XYZ file of C-alpha atoms in Angstrom:
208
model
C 11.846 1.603 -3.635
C 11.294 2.137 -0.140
C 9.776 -0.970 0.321
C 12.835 -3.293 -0.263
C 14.830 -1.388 2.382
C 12.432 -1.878 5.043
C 11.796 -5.230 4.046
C 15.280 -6.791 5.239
C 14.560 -4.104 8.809
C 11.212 -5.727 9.445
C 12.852 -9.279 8.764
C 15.151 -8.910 11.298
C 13.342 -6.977 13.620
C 10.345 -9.522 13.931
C 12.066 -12.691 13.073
C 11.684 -13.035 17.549
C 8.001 -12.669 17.186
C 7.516 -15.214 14.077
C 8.882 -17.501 16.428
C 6.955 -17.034 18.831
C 3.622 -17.337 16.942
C 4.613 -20.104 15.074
C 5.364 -21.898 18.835
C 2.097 -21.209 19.522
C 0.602 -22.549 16.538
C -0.798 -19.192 14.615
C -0.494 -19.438 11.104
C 0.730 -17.320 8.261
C -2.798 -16.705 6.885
C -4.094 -15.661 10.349
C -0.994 -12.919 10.705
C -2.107 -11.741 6.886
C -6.389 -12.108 8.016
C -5.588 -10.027 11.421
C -3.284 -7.670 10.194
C -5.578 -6.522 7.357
C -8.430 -6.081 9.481
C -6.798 -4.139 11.529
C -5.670 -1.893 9.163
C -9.246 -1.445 7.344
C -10.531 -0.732 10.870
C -8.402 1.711 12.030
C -8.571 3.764 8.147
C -11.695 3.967 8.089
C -12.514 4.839 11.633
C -9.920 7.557 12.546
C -8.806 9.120 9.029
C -12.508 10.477 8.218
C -13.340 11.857 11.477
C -9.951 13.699 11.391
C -7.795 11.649 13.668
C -5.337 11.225 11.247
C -1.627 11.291 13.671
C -3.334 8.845 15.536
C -4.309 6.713 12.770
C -0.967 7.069 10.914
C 1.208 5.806 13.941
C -1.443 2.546 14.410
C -0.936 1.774 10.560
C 2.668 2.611 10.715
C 3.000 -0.082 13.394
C 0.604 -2.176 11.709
C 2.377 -1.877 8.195
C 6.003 -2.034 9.392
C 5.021 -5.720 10.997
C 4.000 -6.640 7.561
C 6.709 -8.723 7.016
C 5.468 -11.063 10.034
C 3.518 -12.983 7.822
C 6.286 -14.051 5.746
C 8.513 -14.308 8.130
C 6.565 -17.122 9.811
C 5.616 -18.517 6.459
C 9.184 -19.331 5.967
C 9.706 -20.739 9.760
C 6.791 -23.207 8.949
C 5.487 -23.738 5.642
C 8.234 -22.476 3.690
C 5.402 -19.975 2.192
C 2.738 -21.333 0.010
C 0.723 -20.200 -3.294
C -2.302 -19.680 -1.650
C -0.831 -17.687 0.981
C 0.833 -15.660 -1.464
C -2.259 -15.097 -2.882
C -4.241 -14.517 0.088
C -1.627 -11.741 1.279
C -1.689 -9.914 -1.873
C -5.583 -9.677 -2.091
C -5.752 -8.602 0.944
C -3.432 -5.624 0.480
C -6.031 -4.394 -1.966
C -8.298 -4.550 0.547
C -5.842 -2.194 3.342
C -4.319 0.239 0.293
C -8.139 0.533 -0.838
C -9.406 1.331 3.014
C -6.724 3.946 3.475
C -6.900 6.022 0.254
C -10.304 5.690 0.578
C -10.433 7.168 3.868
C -8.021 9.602 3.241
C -10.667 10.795 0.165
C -13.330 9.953 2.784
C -11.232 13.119 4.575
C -11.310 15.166 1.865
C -14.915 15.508 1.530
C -16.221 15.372 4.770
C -13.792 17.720 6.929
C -12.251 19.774 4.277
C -13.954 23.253 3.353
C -15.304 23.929 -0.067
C -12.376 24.767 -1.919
C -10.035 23.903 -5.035
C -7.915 22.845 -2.311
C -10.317 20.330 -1.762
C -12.249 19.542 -5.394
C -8.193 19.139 -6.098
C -7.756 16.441 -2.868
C -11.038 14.565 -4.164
C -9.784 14.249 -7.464
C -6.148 13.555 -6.533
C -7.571 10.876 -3.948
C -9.804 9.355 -6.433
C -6.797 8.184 -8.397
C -4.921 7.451 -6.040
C -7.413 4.803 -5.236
C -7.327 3.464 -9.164
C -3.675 3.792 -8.266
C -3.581 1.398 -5.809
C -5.734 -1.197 -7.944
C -3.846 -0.475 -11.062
C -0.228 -1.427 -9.853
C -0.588 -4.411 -8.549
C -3.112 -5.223 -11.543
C -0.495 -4.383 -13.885
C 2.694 -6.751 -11.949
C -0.157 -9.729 -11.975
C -1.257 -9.367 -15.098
C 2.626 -9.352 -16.381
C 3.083 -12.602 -14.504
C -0.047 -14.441 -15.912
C 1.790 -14.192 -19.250
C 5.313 -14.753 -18.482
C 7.197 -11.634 -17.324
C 8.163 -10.407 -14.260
C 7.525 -6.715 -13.855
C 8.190 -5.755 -10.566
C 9.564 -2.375 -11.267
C 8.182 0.915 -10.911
C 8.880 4.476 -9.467
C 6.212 3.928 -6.457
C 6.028 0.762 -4.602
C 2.966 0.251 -2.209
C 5.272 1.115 0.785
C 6.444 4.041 -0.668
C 2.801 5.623 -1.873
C 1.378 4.346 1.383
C 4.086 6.516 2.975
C 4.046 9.758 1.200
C 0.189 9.505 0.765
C -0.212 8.994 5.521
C 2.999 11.374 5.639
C 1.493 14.122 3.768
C -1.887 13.899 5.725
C 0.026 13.651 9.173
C 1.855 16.350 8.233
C -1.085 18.195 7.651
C -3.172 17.461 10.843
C 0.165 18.602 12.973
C -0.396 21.970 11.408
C 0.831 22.250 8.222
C -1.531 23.705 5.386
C -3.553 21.867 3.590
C -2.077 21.888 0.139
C 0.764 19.684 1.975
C -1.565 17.168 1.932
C -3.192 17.326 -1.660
C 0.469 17.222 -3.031
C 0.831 14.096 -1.454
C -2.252 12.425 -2.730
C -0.974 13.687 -6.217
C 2.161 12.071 -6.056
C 0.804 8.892 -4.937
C -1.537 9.272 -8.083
C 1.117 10.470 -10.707
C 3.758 8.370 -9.462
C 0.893 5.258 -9.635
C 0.178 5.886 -13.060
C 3.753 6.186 -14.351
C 4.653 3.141 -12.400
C 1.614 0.948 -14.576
C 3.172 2.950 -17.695
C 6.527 1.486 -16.473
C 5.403 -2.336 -16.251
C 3.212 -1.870 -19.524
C 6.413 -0.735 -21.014
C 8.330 -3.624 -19.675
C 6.436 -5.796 -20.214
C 6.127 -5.000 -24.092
C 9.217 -5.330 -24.156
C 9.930 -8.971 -22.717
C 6.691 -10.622 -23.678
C 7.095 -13.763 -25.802
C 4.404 -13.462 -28.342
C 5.155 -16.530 -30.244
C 3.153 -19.419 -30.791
C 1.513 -21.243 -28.158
């Protein structure tokens, strides 16, 4: 939900920059390549050693320029399968780095509590979560429906999953936190129930 308003900001806000880059000669694949290794770098080195506000504004950055990638897809190559392709893998790779991390958190600076057995588990599926989603859109596509609908986009559990931990590490208790990772892991697995749904719905099951 979130994620199609700050879409059309992002657009406009780095349409400057695409032009730039593509002046320059970087590519659409390189944006996607850089910007994903950024953000599994920076996850997996602050979040787990506790530097969470710090972490959360370089992936807020990061994330908000998402939209580079497409924006200078559509300056030069008009956008292309593979790039398509390549860009949503490699969200995977960033969602799975930063609720990993965030679990990663959870374990290792948390005290033994059901505070934290409750974080674990919450983060845990937040992680299937962030598989499952995108699993469950592709897997629509592959046999003829579009089911890009859902309670919890990836900006929006991205959001309230790094909000809720920021939160916490600017003083704010700790159950703050875990609420967010449950969210991100309820509103996950309704969204999949959502596009299963959907997609039951509009699939063409007739012969082949």
């Amino acid at each position: 939900m979130l994620g199609n308003h700050g879409r059309s900001i992002a657009k406009a806000t780095f349409t400057p920059l695409a032009r730039v880059l593509a002046r320059v000669g970087v590519t659409p694949n390189m944006v996607t390549v850089a910007g994903t290794a950024a953000t599994v770098a920076i996850a997996i080195v602050c979040i787990p050693q506790g530097w969470i506000w710090q972490g959360g504004i370089a992936l807020a950055v990061i994330m908000f320029g998402d939209s580079v990638d497409g924006t200078l897809a559509r300056m030069t190559t008009g956008g292309t399968r593979f790039g398509a392709f390549l860009d949503s893998t490699l969200d995977r790779l960033g969602d799975g780095a930063v609720f990993g991390s965030l679990t990663a958190y959870a374990v290792f600076q948390m005290d033994d509590s059901i505070v934290r057995t409750w974080a674990i588990i919450a983060g845990i599926c937040s992680i299937v979560g962030a598989a499952a989603v995108p699993y469950a859109r592709a897997r629509a596509e592959s046999v003829g429906v579009v089911a890009k609908l859902g309670i919890a986009e990836r900006t929006d559990r991205l959001i309230v999953g790094m909000g809720a931990a920021m939160l916490m590490s600017l003083g704010l208790p700790e159950w703050v936190f875990v609420l967010g990772l449950t969210w991100v892991a309820l509103a996950s697995f309704v969204t999949v129930c959502q596009r299963i749904w959907f997609t039951a719905r509009h699939i063409d099951e007739g012969p082949r």
